[in-house]
Structures are given as C-alpha cells and as structure tokens.
Short mmCIF file of C-alpha atoms in Angstrom, two decimals:
data_model
loop_
_atom_site.label_atom_id
_atom_site.label_comp_id
_atom_site.label_asym_id
_atom_site.label_seq_id
_atom_site.Cartn_x
_atom_site.Cartn_y
_atom_site.Cartn_z
CA UNK O 238 -7.42 -11.83 10.66
CA UNK O 239 -9.14 -13.70 7.88
CA UNK O 240 -7.06 -16.58 6.56
CA UNK O 241 -7.61 -19.92 4.87
CA UNK O 242 -4.51 -21.48 6.43
CA UNK O 243 -4.80 -24.21 9.05
CA UNK O 244 -3.06 -24.57 12.39
CA UNK O 245 0.21 -26.49 12.58
CA UNK O 246 2.43 -27.50 15.48
CA UNK O 247 4.20 -24.32 16.54
CA UNK O 248 7.73 -24.17 15.03
CA UNK O 249 10.55 -24.54 17.52
CA UNK O 250 11.98 -21.10 16.75
CA UNK O 251 8.62 -19.50 17.51
CA UNK O 252 8.46 -21.31 20.86
CA UNK O 253 11.97 -20.06 21.64
CA UNK O 254 10.94 -16.48 20.86
CA UNK O 255 7.84 -16.74 23.04
CA UNK O 256 9.94 -18.04 25.94
CA UNK O 257 12.54 -15.27 25.54
CA UNK O 258 9.79 -12.65 25.43
CA UNK O 259 8.09 -14.04 28.54
CA UNK O 260 4.93 -14.77 26.59
CA UNK O 261 2.71 -17.85 27.03
CA UNK O 262 3.65 -20.86 24.94
CA UNK O 263 1.25 -22.15 22.30
CA UNK O 264 1.04 -25.72 20.97
CA UNK O 265 -0.28 -24.65 17.54
CA UNK O 266 0.15 -21.69 15.21
CA UNK O 267 -1.17 -20.57 11.83
CA UNK O 268 1.24 -19.50 9.04
CA UNK O 269 0.34 -16.15 7.52
CA UNK O 270 1.02 -15.06 3.93
CA UNK O 271 3.62 -12.45 3.03
CA UNK O 272 7.28 -11.98 2.22
CA UNK O 273 8.39 -12.80 5.79
CA UNK O 274 8.15 -15.92 7.97
CA UNK O 275 5.06 -15.08 10.01
CA UNK O 276 3.00 -17.16 12.43
CA UNK O 277 -0.04 -16.40 14.58
CA UNK O 278 -0.17 -18.44 17.76
CA UNK O 279 -3.42 -20.19 18.62
CA UNK O 280 -4.48 -19.56 22.23
CA UNK O 281 -7.80 -18.72 23.90
CA UNK O 282 -6.11 -15.61 25.35
CA UNK O 283 -3.07 -13.51 24.38
CA UNK O 284 -2.62 -14.83 20.88
CA UNK O 285 0.29 -13.06 19.17
CA UNK O 286 1.83 -12.66 15.72
CA UNK O 287 5.51 -13.64 15.46
CA UNK O 288 7.31 -12.36 12.39
CA UNK O 289 10.87 -13.15 11.33
CA UNK O 290 12.08 -10.81 8.62
CA UNK O 291 13.69 -12.49 5.62
CA UNK O 292 14.80 -11.42 2.17
CA UNK O 293 16.52 -8.29 0.85
CA UNK O 294 17.28 -5.40 3.24
CA UNK O 295 15.88 -7.34 6.16
CA UNK O 296 18.11 -5.62 8.74
CA UNK O 297 17.12 -2.16 7.53
CA UNK O 298 13.46 -3.20 7.48
CA UNK O 299 13.75 -4.55 11.02
CA UNK O 300 15.30 -1.29 12.25
CA UNK O 301 12.48 0.73 10.72
CA UNK O 302 9.71 -1.48 12.11
CA UNK O 303 11.24 -1.61 15.59
CA UNK O 304 11.56 2.19 15.61
CA UNK O 305 7.80 2.64 15.29
CA UNK O 306 6.59 3.30 18.81
CA UNK O 307 2.89 3.59 17.97
CA UNK O 308 2.63 6.68 20.19
CA UNK O 309 1.45 8.80 17.26
CA UNK O 310 -0.38 8.12 14.06
CA UNK O 311 -3.04 5.59 13.13
CA UNK O 312 -3.94 2.70 15.37
CA UNK O 313 -1.54 -0.23 15.13
CA UNK O 314 -1.13 -3.58 16.94
CA UNK O 315 1.10 -3.32 20.01
CA UNK O 316 4.76 -4.29 19.58
CA UNK O 317 5.42 -6.73 22.43
CA UNK O 318 8.96 -7.87 21.66
CA UNK O 319 11.78 -7.12 19.22
CA UNK O 320 14.85 -9.37 18.80
CA UNK O 321 17.55 -7.68 16.72
CA UNK O 322 19.67 -10.85 16.54
CA UNK O 323 16.90 -13.05 15.17
CA UNK O 324 15.25 -10.13 13.30
CA UNK O 325 11.98 -11.07 14.98
CA UNK O 326 9.03 -8.87 15.89
CA UNK O 327 6.14 -9.97 18.10
CA UNK O 328 2.85 -8.05 17.98
CA UNK O 329 -0.50 -8.39 19.67
CA UNK O 330 -3.30 -9.76 17.52
CA UNK O 331 -6.60 -8.13 16.67
CA UNK O 332 -9.61 -10.32 17.36
CA UNK O 333 -11.78 -10.99 14.30
CA UNK O 334 -9.79 -8.53 12.16
CA UNK O 335 -10.56 -8.30 8.44
CA UNK O 336 -8.15 -6.96 5.84
CA UNK O 337 -8.88 -3.68 4.15
CA UNK O 338 -8.53 -5.42 0.79
CA UNK O 339 -11.41 -7.75 1.61
CA UNK O 340 -13.61 -4.88 2.71
CA UNK O 341 -12.78 -2.88 -0.40
CA UNK O 342 -13.82 -5.73 -2.70
CA UNK O 343 -16.97 -6.30 -0.62
CA UNK O 344 -17.76 -2.55 -0.75
CA UNK O 345 -17.79 -2.31 3.05
CA UNK O 346 -14.69 -0.17 3.59
CA UNK O 347 -16.64 2.88 4.70
CA UNK O 348 -15.97 6.59 4.35
CA UNK O 349 -15.86 6.73 8.15
CA UNK O 350 -12.92 4.31 8.14
CA UNK O 351 -11.26 6.55 5.54
CA UNK O 352 -11.79 9.60 7.73
CA UNK O 353 -10.29 7.96 10.80
CA UNK O 354 -7.33 6.72 8.79
CA UNK O 355 -6.77 10.14 7.19
CA UNK O 356 -6.65 11.83 10.58
CA UNK O 357 -4.33 9.15 11.95
CA UNK O 358 -1.89 9.39 9.04
CA UNK O 359 -1.81 13.18 9.41
CA UNK O 360 -0.99 12.79 13.10
CA UNK O 361 1.87 10.44 12.17
CA UNK O 362 3.22 13.06 9.75
CA UNK O 363 3.15 15.69 12.50
CA UNK O 364 5.27 13.53 14.81
CA UNK O 365 8.86 14.30 15.80
CA UNK O 366 11.67 13.21 13.50
CA UNK O 367 13.85 12.24 16.48
CA UNK O 368 12.13 8.82 16.65
CA UNK O 369 13.29 7.92 13.12
CA UNK O 370 16.44 9.95 12.70
CA UNK O 371 18.71 6.96 13.29
CA UNK O 372 16.95 4.43 11.05
CA UNK O 373 17.57 3.96 7.31
CA UNK O 374 15.23 6.29 5.39
CA UNK O 375 12.63 4.59 3.20
CA UNK O 376 13.11 4.93 -0.55
CA UNK O 377 10.03 5.43 -2.78
CA UNK O 378 9.84 2.81 -5.53
CA UNK O 379 10.10 5.30 -8.40
CA UNK O 380 12.58 3.98 -11.00
CA UNK O 381 15.42 6.02 -12.44
CA UNK O 382 15.35 7.58 -15.90
CA UNK O 383 17.83 4.94 -17.02
CA UNK O 384 15.58 2.09 -15.88
CA UNK O 385 12.59 3.53 -17.73
CA UNK O 386 14.74 3.86 -20.86
CA UNK O 387 16.64 0.57 -20.81
CA UNK O 388 17.41 -2.31 -18.43
CA UNK O 389 20.48 -4.60 -18.31
CA UNK O 390 19.98 -7.81 -20.27
CA UNK O 391 21.10 -9.78 -17.19
CA UNK O 392 18.10 -8.43 -15.29
CA UNK O 393 15.61 -8.79 -18.13
CA UNK O 394 16.60 -12.44 -18.58
CA UNK O 395 15.16 -13.12 -15.11
CA UNK O 396 11.83 -11.42 -15.81
CA UNK O 397 8.51 -13.18 -16.23
CA UNK O 398 6.68 -12.69 -19.51
CA UNK O 399 4.33 -10.32 -17.69
CA UNK O 400 7.23 -8.21 -16.43
CA UNK O 401 8.66 -7.92 -19.93
CA UNK O 402 5.27 -6.65 -21.14
CA UNK O 403 5.01 -4.22 -18.23
CA UNK O 404 8.43 -2.70 -18.80
CA UNK O 405 7.69 -2.45 -22.51
CA UNK O 406 4.64 -0.35 -21.60
CA UNK O 407 6.74 1.93 -19.41
CA UNK O 408 9.61 2.24 -21.87
CA UNK O 409 7.34 2.91 -24.86
CA UNK O 410 6.40 6.37 -23.56
CA UNK O 411 9.21 8.83 -24.35
CA UNK O 412 7.79 11.42 -21.92
CA UNK O 413 7.53 9.14 -18.88
CA UNK O 414 11.21 9.44 -17.84
CA UNK O 415 10.75 13.21 -17.60
CA UNK O 416 7.59 12.89 -15.50
CA UNK O 417 9.34 10.51 -13.09
CA UNK O 418 12.44 12.73 -12.96
CA UNK O 419 10.24 15.67 -11.94
CA UNK O 420 8.62 13.54 -9.23
CA UNK O 421 11.95 12.27 -7.88
CA UNK O 422 13.37 15.80 -7.75
CA UNK O 423 10.26 17.19 -6.08
CA UNK O 424 10.15 14.50 -3.42
CA UNK O 425 13.91 14.78 -2.76
CA UNK O 426 13.45 18.49 -1.99
CA UNK O 427 10.31 18.02 0.14
CA UNK O 428 10.34 18.48 3.93
CA UNK O 429 10.71 15.20 5.83
CA UNK O 430 8.24 13.80 8.35
CA UNK O 431 7.76 10.36 9.90
CA UNK O 432 6.02 8.18 7.30
CA UNK O 433 4.69 4.64 7.01
CA UNK O 434 6.41 4.26 3.64
CA UNK O 435 4.19 1.54 2.18
CA UNK O 436 0.62 2.65 2.84
CA UNK O 437 -1.73 0.41 0.88
CA UNK O 438 -5.13 -0.96 1.68
CA UNK O 439 -3.72 -4.46 2.27
CA UNK O 440 -1.66 -2.90 5.10
CA UNK O 441 -4.87 -2.07 6.95
CA UNK O 442 -6.79 -4.37 9.27
CA UNK O 443 -10.22 -3.47 10.58
CA UNK O 444 -11.27 -4.69 14.02
CA UNK O 445 -14.25 -3.52 16.08
CA UNK O 446 -15.05 -1.04 13.33
CA UNK O 447 -11.69 0.75 13.50
CA UNK O 448 -8.71 0.74 11.09
CA UNK O 449 -5.27 -0.47 12.19
CA UNK O 450 -2.15 0.00 10.06
CA UNK O 451 0.38 -2.85 10.06
CA UNK O 452 3.78 -3.68 8.48
CA UNK O 453 5.97 -0.72 9.39
CA UNK O 454 9.09 -2.06 7.64
CA UNK O 455 9.42 1.06 5.46
CA UNK O 456 8.79 3.46 8.36
CA UNK O 457 11.18 6.39 8.63
CA UNK O 458 11.77 9.98 7.61
CA UNK O 459 10.30 10.61 4.19
CA UNK O 460 8.00 12.68 2.02
CA UNK O 461 4.47 12.59 3.52
CA UNK O 462 3.06 12.82 -0.01
CA UNK O 463 4.26 9.29 -0.69
CA UNK O 464 1.93 7.91 2.00
CA UNK O 465 -1.10 9.94 1.00
CA UNK O 466 -0.52 9.53 -2.73
CA UNK O 467 -0.15 5.77 -2.43
CA UNK O 468 -3.38 5.53 -0.47
CA UNK O 469 -5.32 7.64 -2.96
CA UNK O 470 -3.77 5.67 -5.82
CA UNK O 471 -5.22 2.48 -4.30
CA UNK O 472 -8.74 3.81 -4.82
CA UNK O 473 -8.05 4.97 -8.37
CA UNK O 474 -6.61 1.53 -9.14
CA UNK O 475 -9.70 -0.14 -7.68
CA UNK O 476 -11.93 2.03 -9.87
CA UNK O 477 -10.10 0.79 -12.97
CA UNK O 478 -10.36 -2.84 -11.89
CA UNK O 479 -14.09 -2.32 -11.31
CA UNK O 480 -14.77 -1.24 -14.91
CA UNK O 481 -16.12 -4.68 -15.98
CA UNK O 482 -18.06 -5.20 -12.72
CA UNK O 483 -21.27 -3.95 -11.15
CA UNK O 484 -19.48 -2.90 -7.96
CA UNK O 485 -19.88 0.61 -6.68
CA UNK O 486 -22.35 2.22 -9.06
CA UNK O 487 -24.57 -0.58 -10.36
CA UNK O 488 -23.10 -0.32 -13.86
CA UNK O 489 -22.68 -4.00 -14.44
CA UNK O 490 -24.40 -6.93 -15.99
CA UNK O 491 -27.05 -9.51 -15.30
CA UNK O 492 -24.31 -12.07 -14.68
CA UNK O 493 -24.62 -13.71 -11.24
CA UNK O 494 -21.15 -12.48 -10.20
CA UNK O 495 -21.66 -9.03 -11.71
CA UNK O 496 -18.68 -9.38 -14.06
CA UNK O 497 -18.68 -9.09 -17.82
CA UNK O 498 -17.62 -12.35 -19.45
CA UNK O 499 -16.33 -12.70 -23.01
CA UNK O 500 -17.70 -9.31 -23.96
CA UNK O 501 -15.60 -6.60 -25.57
CA UNK O 502 -16.16 -3.03 -24.47
CA UNK O 503 -15.77 -0.16 -26.88
CA UNK O 504 -13.37 2.65 -25.99
CA UNK O 505 -16.34 4.91 -25.26
CA UNK O 506 -17.84 2.30 -22.91
CA UNK O 507 -14.54 1.85 -21.08
CA UNK O 508 -14.29 5.61 -20.55
CA UNK O 509 -17.93 5.89 -19.47
CA UNK O 510 -17.66 3.03 -17.02
CA UNK O 511 -14.27 4.18 -15.72
CA UNK O 512 -15.62 7.66 -14.94
CA UNK O 513 -18.65 6.15 -13.19
CA UNK O 514 -16.52 3.78 -11.11
CA UNK O 515 -14.17 6.58 -10.02
CA UNK O 516 -17.15 8.82 -9.19
CA UNK O 517 -18.48 6.02 -6.97
CA UNK O 518 -15.20 5.80 -5.02
CA UNK O 519 -14.34 9.51 -4.92
CA UNK O 520 -16.25 10.04 -1.62
CA UNK O 521 -13.76 7.66 0.03
CA UNK O 522 -10.82 9.62 -1.36
CA UNK O 523 -12.34 12.92 -0.26
CA UNK O 524 -13.19 11.60 3.22
CA UNK O 525 -9.57 10.53 3.76
CA UNK O 526 -8.15 13.76 2.30
CA UNK O 527 -10.45 16.17 4.13
CA UNK O 528 -9.78 14.46 7.47
CA UNK O 529 -6.05 14.52 6.75
CA UNK O 530 -6.02 18.24 5.93
CA UNK O 531 -8.12 19.08 8.99
CA UNK O 532 -5.22 17.80 11.11
CA UNK O 533 -2.24 18.72 8.91
CA UNK O 534 -2.59 21.57 6.38
CA UNK O 535 -0.87 21.16 3.01
CA UNK O 536 0.22 23.52 0.24
CA UNK O 537 -0.10 23.36 -3.54
CA UNK O 538 3.36 21.83 -3.99
CA UNK O 539 2.50 18.93 -1.70
CA UNK O 540 -0.83 18.36 -3.45
CA UNK O 541 1.05 18.09 -6.76
CA UNK O 542 3.35 15.44 -5.26
CA UNK O 543 0.41 13.56 -3.72
CA UNK O 544 -1.33 13.41 -7.08
CA UNK O 545 1.83 12.40 -8.92
CA UNK O 546 2.47 9.59 -6.42
CA UNK O 547 -1.14 8.44 -6.92
CA UNK O 548 -0.38 8.21 -10.64
CA UNK O 549 2.87 6.37 -10.03
CA UNK O 550 1.01 3.94 -7.76
CA UNK O 551 -0.96 2.64 -10.75
CA UNK O 552 2.31 1.90 -12.58
CA UNK O 553 3.76 0.33 -9.44
CA UNK O 554 0.72 -1.97 -9.21
CA UNK O 555 1.28 -2.89 -12.86
CA UNK O 556 4.82 -4.03 -12.05
CA UNK O 557 3.69 -5.86 -8.91
CA UNK O 558 1.01 -7.79 -10.82
CA UNK O 559 3.41 -8.57 -13.66
CA UNK O 560 5.96 -10.21 -11.37
CA UNK O 561 4.21 -13.59 -11.39
CA UNK O 562 2.13 -13.18 -14.55
CA UNK O 563 2.56 -14.72 -17.97
CA UNK O 564 0.56 -11.90 -19.57
CA UNK O 565 -1.04 -8.61 -18.59
CA UNK O 566 -4.84 -8.26 -18.69
CA UNK O 567 -6.20 -5.24 -20.48
CA UNK O 568 -7.39 -3.63 -17.24
CA UNK O 569 -3.86 -3.46 -15.86
CA UNK O 570 -2.65 -1.89 -19.08
CA UNK O 571 -5.52 0.60 -18.83
CA UNK O 572 -4.53 1.43 -15.25
CA UNK O 573 -0.98 2.10 -16.42
CA UNK O 574 -2.30 4.47 -19.08
CA UNK O 575 -4.30 6.38 -16.48
CA UNK O 576 -1.27 6.51 -14.19
CA UNK O 577 0.80 8.08 -16.96
CA UNK O 578 -1.94 10.62 -17.66
CA UNK O 579 -1.99 11.64 -13.98
CA UNK O 580 1.81 11.97 -13.93
CA UNK O 581 1.67 14.19 -17.02
CA UNK O 582 -0.62 16.74 -15.33
CA UNK O 583 -0.77 16.36 -11.53
CA UNK O 584 -2.46 19.73 -11.00
CA UNK O 585 -5.31 18.90 -13.35
CA UNK O 586 -5.69 15.42 -11.92
CA UNK O 587 -5.86 16.84 -8.38
CA UNK O 588 -9.06 18.66 -9.28
CA UNK O 589 -10.57 15.50 -10.80
CA UNK O 590 -9.73 13.48 -7.67
CA UNK O 591 -11.15 16.01 -5.22
CA UNK O 592 -7.73 17.06 -3.90
CA UNK O 593 -7.84 20.70 -4.99
CA UNK O 594 -6.50 23.23 -2.48
CA UNK O 595 -9.15 25.10 -0.53
CA UNK O 596 -8.78 27.86 2.01
CA UNK O 597 -9.59 25.46 4.87
CA UNK O 598 -6.87 23.05 3.77
CA UNK O 599 -4.18 25.58 2.93
CA UNK O 600 -1.05 25.96 4.97
#
C-alpha cells in the first residue's frame, strides 16, 4: 500500500496481538491513516495489518467486520485474527498495493478493474443472509427530514465554518427533504442482501492488477442499491472535480499541471466541461454496472434507488469535505447541486448515467 509514513518501533500492544495470534513478531511497523489505530508490520515475509477499532460504534463495527468471511464477493485481504476484547483485526497485506483513489486521479483505474469489481459486488449481494443475520445492520448516511430542515444549536456550535456552509446548502432547498424521505422509505422497503455498506474508491486496493475491497466495518444486511449507488456516485463526483482539469477528455489548459488557475468559467463553460468529463468516465460506470447485472439481475425499482443513492453520494461527499474546511470551493457546491438534481429525477438520471434497464439486465 502506498504511504508516506515511516517505520517506527512496533507498539507494545501490536506485539502482544501478534503473539496471541501466533504470528511472527516484527521490530518495526508503519502507522496507516484512517479513523482507527492501524499499523502495518515490516517483515520480509508475512507482513500483516493490525487494526484496533476506536471511536463511535466501535463494537458494532467490529462485529460487522469480523462477520465478513470473504467466501463470497469481491477479493479482500485474508482475516487472520479477530480479538473481540481488544477490538482488533489482523489481515494479510497485499504486496505493492495501490489505492483506488490514486489510480483514479492518475487515470489508470481501468474499465477492466470496474468489471471485475462489479461482478464481485454482485456475488456478495447474492450471498446468504445467515452470515450477517446476527450483526448490527448498517445504516445508510441519509439524514432525516428534520436534520435537513433544522439542526440543534448545540450541534451547530461544534461545526466548522465549512460544515455550516454545507448544511446551509442542504437546508436552502425546500424540496430536498421530500427527495430524501422518498429515498429512505424506498430503501427501508427494499429486500435485504449482504452488503459492504461503505463502498467507495478509497476502500479499494489494487494489487497484481486485481481489485481488493477493504474496511468491512459497515458490512451487514442492507439494501444492495446503497453499495452500487455509492460506487457510481464516486465517478460522478470525480467528473465534477475534473471540470477545471485536463484529465479524462483533454479539455484542459496549457498549464503544466493541467489545472485552470485564477480563471473564472462561465456557466455555459462549466456545463460543457462537466458533460465532457462525465462522458469520459461513463465507460467505467457502464463497465461496473453491466458486469454487476450479468451476475445479479435488477428491476426498475432498484435502478431508481441506485441512481438516487448516487445523487445522495455527492451530498455526502460535500459534508465529508466540509468537516475540516473553513470554506467550500465552488466545485463542491456544484457537485451538491448535481446531486440534488439526480435525487429530484432518479429515472431520468439513470438514462444519463447508462443505468437504464435493458432486457438482458431485467429481473
């Protein structure tokens, strides 16, 4: 896995875990980024990743992750040890793995990777519910109508300036609560399958040319459309972020880094470039979706939920970016606007994204 962190003496608790698991000790380890306490041991052979879950809902997240057997679904690193008392998971490492996020920015996340991932996710969704029946179900991050209308002052007082701007964007649209209510009601009534529950491109590692899905802390019984919609939403979000760059379609500038600097775009130029960027990434969306439907057929109702979750994903990314931001760049506000448009008309957006129902993909 690509990282800029340096090796440190292995923490004592990591050495204890390795000993309890019967795994080789390691004098040094590299800390990895993320919400948990995670270390990768440094050894010529059998290097492992040791993760101790911390923060909110850590026991529920541990139960979900430990329940993922890896017998079905996309490739995933092998779970070598799980300690319910310490809330520690130990996984095998992937040699020379690169994150999906890096490959996406470098334009080297291929349609073939998307196809393999689509088929793997479909296989996960076809798996038996017995494996996850006893773990806490994942909850999609769609806010309530009340939250989109008004938030308690005690909560708002803890927000960053960026979060205040983001929630103002959400709460300024009087129709958004209705769109989100429709989505919550539709997903609550949907059939349950095993799901990853947090399928984003930064949850994918690529090693030896194959995609591996990691971080199964939201794994459980849920609406399969949340997984597929979140994944498709990642590509729509990337298309928006690419508007001022030359990535994907060559529509850029003569700047060495291919990014427009200190140059305002007209509304027409933003629309033109946005359409071109999405057109450039649509083959990746279609590759994932066609491979998914070849394994697991879907109906029109599920396609509507997939598209709506793709729209919500753009708003969710807005909130995630705002958490540590003092202000929101225009591109993130534009992404939020596109997300709201998708939520307002999921059926129409499905056609635009290449998700329309065909006879081959029908149930």
